[in-house]
Amino acid sequence: MSALMELVRAGRTADVVGLLDGMTDAERRSCVPELKALRKELRAAPWEAEARRAYPALHAAGAACQTGAAGVANWIAATDLRWSPTSPGVLLHVLGDRETDWLADVTHRLAQRPVTALVPYELMAGLVRLCGCLVPTTDAYVRGWIDHLRASWQRGGTLLDRLRQDPHLRELVAALFETDDIGSRLQWPNHDGPDSWTGALAQLTVEGALDRGATVDACVARLLRGGPTADQRVFLRLLKCLALTRDEERERTADWLALASDAASTVASYAQTVLGGLALGGEMAPRQLAEMSEAVLFRTEKKLVRAQLVLLGKVLARDASAAGELLRAVAQAFGHEDAEVQERALKLVERHVQKVDSARARADLAMAAEQLVPGLRARAVGTLGAAPADPEPTSYEELLPPAPQPTRLAPAAASAMELAEEVGAALAAEPGVTGFERALDGLVRHAHQDRDALLAALEPVITRRWWDSADGALSGDSFGSAYGAVSDAADGLDLLLATLRGRFRTATLHAHVQRGSASRDCVHGALFRAFECRLWEVAYRMRTDPLPFLLSTPTWSTGLLEPAELVERLDTYRRLDAQVAATDFAQALLRVRRADREAAESAARRAAALGTEEGTRLAAWLTSEAPALPTVRRRTSGPRVLVELGEVPDLQQDFPAELRPLGRPMSVFQKKRWCYHWDDDIRQHWSALLPERRELVAARLLQDLSDLAVDDSRGAAAALPPLAESGGEAGEAVHLGLAYGLGARHEEDRLAAVDALLVLAARGQLDAARLGADLGQLVRCGAVKTQRLAESARTAAATGANATIWSVLSRTLPALLADLTTGGAAPPTRGLGELLAVAAECAERTGARGDLPHLAQAAARRGSSRVVTQARRLRSALVEEVAASC
């Protein structure tokens, strides 16, 4: 072993540098093979003390001994050397005697590395100083520059002072505007003083250190590009700090028009303000204002729409000659989803229509008025000469989106290499029920056929798993997630891969099968145990007596298993003389389709003819009566309404112990504090456990779903669409869960709930009266906020489901209006006007008629609040009254 290698292994970095300083280039090159060999050796155990001691010295020696710029850059940025690197100062020292062109090449190669390579900024900046090359403007360099300046506060002075001293200020600031997703680094601190990025850059622009025109153009261009909210917020704030002159604003009129049309709401509002100032100052042509108005009035943000109508009113009051052009733009708002916006637009047109001289323009306004809601359209008949509505409108036809059809699982991968690719993809991202079940069945099949070939194909996948480098055999209690639980798809696949690798002792696997799940007793425990126990059983059989394939692999993406297919699998087991795994067979019974009685009875006859114990059990299961729902009892817990389930006897008999909790009584007061089932993705797999008994799943998810509305949690609503697509009766638990989802805090959860509602409606399984009553109760007790419910209802109605939403809201609103009109508990008035507006629009579109309890009293109240005006609008639609005003 050479003296250099001895020093490197000992971790004596200073001595290594001293030795390298006295070596020639040829001597350094001769050390490279030994350094590479040591690096490969240490890579096998990177966290051991020997490796951690040697890595800094190895990092420095390898950088010094490489001769090519690409080789040096690769060595410095290598992943295995990243966690115990040498300091940038040492690297600059060992590289400092190289030629400037060579150093410039290394510098730019390092700067072009991704940010995740974690190349120190101090190293890149030091190399720039050494060789005097052009400063890199790559993503990694710019982000490193920003972080370096932010971390330099300890040296005193403000950010403005540090930027003034930077010799590459203009180049790096210009690159800053071109760097994506940079706003989160620039937005702190959240003020515009000299120690903030916005304040410092604005002051440097005032001082002339930065070109004002270029900075303004870069800000506007960045806003036009769009991007993350943080980026938009920071560059808009900088633009405001620059305090544009009227000339600068006028020169960029086209940019403001584009921003007002398409930018994020806050940016569009700023552009609207700038354009409003130009318009009121007579520096914007009526044609441009009309184009802007047509775009802004098409937007969904009511604040922007109302501000635009106010602006148009001011301009029309000053310039009567622009009425013909501008009022046609105002008429764009006649088709807005909000009736209040329609009314504002109609009032504006009525106020200025006399200024319109063109008969063609008046005819256009009258035609546009046909988009108004019935009450406003009736008013427009007299004021604008609009055509009256057809006294006998065509009957309404509900347009529900088609219900999604379940997809059939493709056969397991035919080759081990193809299976390895699927398993790797499933471990990299949540594979869903289809991907997980196919990968699981594929592992079982190929382990039975050729274990060695399967292991060889899986080698690249297994070597990336955390457990493959762990010392000794794995313990069941330390494997998986918290408390040793195999609680999601990735854990399940890891369990089988580790078993194939020989990382579990047979005794460990057997103990898990014998003693059952380590799951704590929470409301999800029954679902979790059912999911986990099959995986441990499969792993144990994979070690002791490999299964030829799984009986319980579903036929469809919902988890359903066709009875004829299960019979064929049992017949194959019989011919192979294979021993059936108890939990796998029990899971197959829970998944097999029984709703199709003809197919079930036909399969039962074939199953009985097999002459096996499992065939007889399957035949009895298929011919038994369809199970009734368990008894349900509602319970309240604070603002929540939850359900408790009674016993399900048929899930208690002849099922393994780990599956019997699925049929035991469920209480809302089961221990909750020990619950660790936080993964949202696992819920879709729980739905696939009982694909014809979704109520049993929904009841156990109801606490999580209530958290969406009550505690503003996120993600649990992803379980609602699979429940809607599943089978069995949709009872109280499903509808209560849907109600909570419609009132969720986060938009993506509300959208998932709307999807589930539409699926149930399209399948004819939605009980609108039950859902409406549930929503009324939850709003009254404070679990669901009216504003959120209104947004969900409007989204669903916009798909064409107006009759469905009306049938729901017609049961919800009476409970809310009762509190408003009879002096009951304080009504949740915030959002009630929006909810009434959605109901009124649905009633108008569907031609609904009749009386709604307490609506007349609400409509008769004094004032012109949104609740009162929308109550009047809804009553007018229901009783077919044509009012002179809304």
Coordinates of N, CA and C in Angstrom, one line a residue, residues 40 77 237 330 335 439 585 669 751 790 845:
K40 N -14.7 2.0 -4.2 CA -15.6 0.9 -4.4 C -15.7 0.1 -3.1
A77 N -18.6 15.7 -7.4 CA -20.0 15.7 -7.3 C -20.6 14.3 -7.1
R237 N -44.4 41.8 -6.1 CA -44.0 42.7 -5.0 C -42.8 43.6 -5.5
V330 N -69.7 44.8 -21.6 CA -70.4 44.5 -20.4 C -71.4 43.4 -20.5
G335 N -73.7 36.2 -19.0 CA -73.6 34.7 -19.0 C -72.8 34.2 -17.8
A439 N -48.4 -7.1 -9.2 CA -47.0 -7.3 -8.7 C -47.0 -8.4 -7.7
F585 N -57.4 -17.8 0.7 CA -58.7 -18.3 0.3 C -59.8 -17.5 0.9
F669 N -66.1 4.8 19.8 CA -65.3 5.1 20.9 C -64.1 4.1 21.0
L751 N -63.2 18.1 -4.7 CA -63.3 17.6 -6.1 C -63.4 16.0 -6.0
A790 N -71.3 25.1 -0.8 CA -71.7 25.8 -2.0 C -70.8 25.6 -3.1
R845 N -82.7 25.9 -14.2 CA -82.3 25.1 -15.3 C -83.2 23.9 -15.5

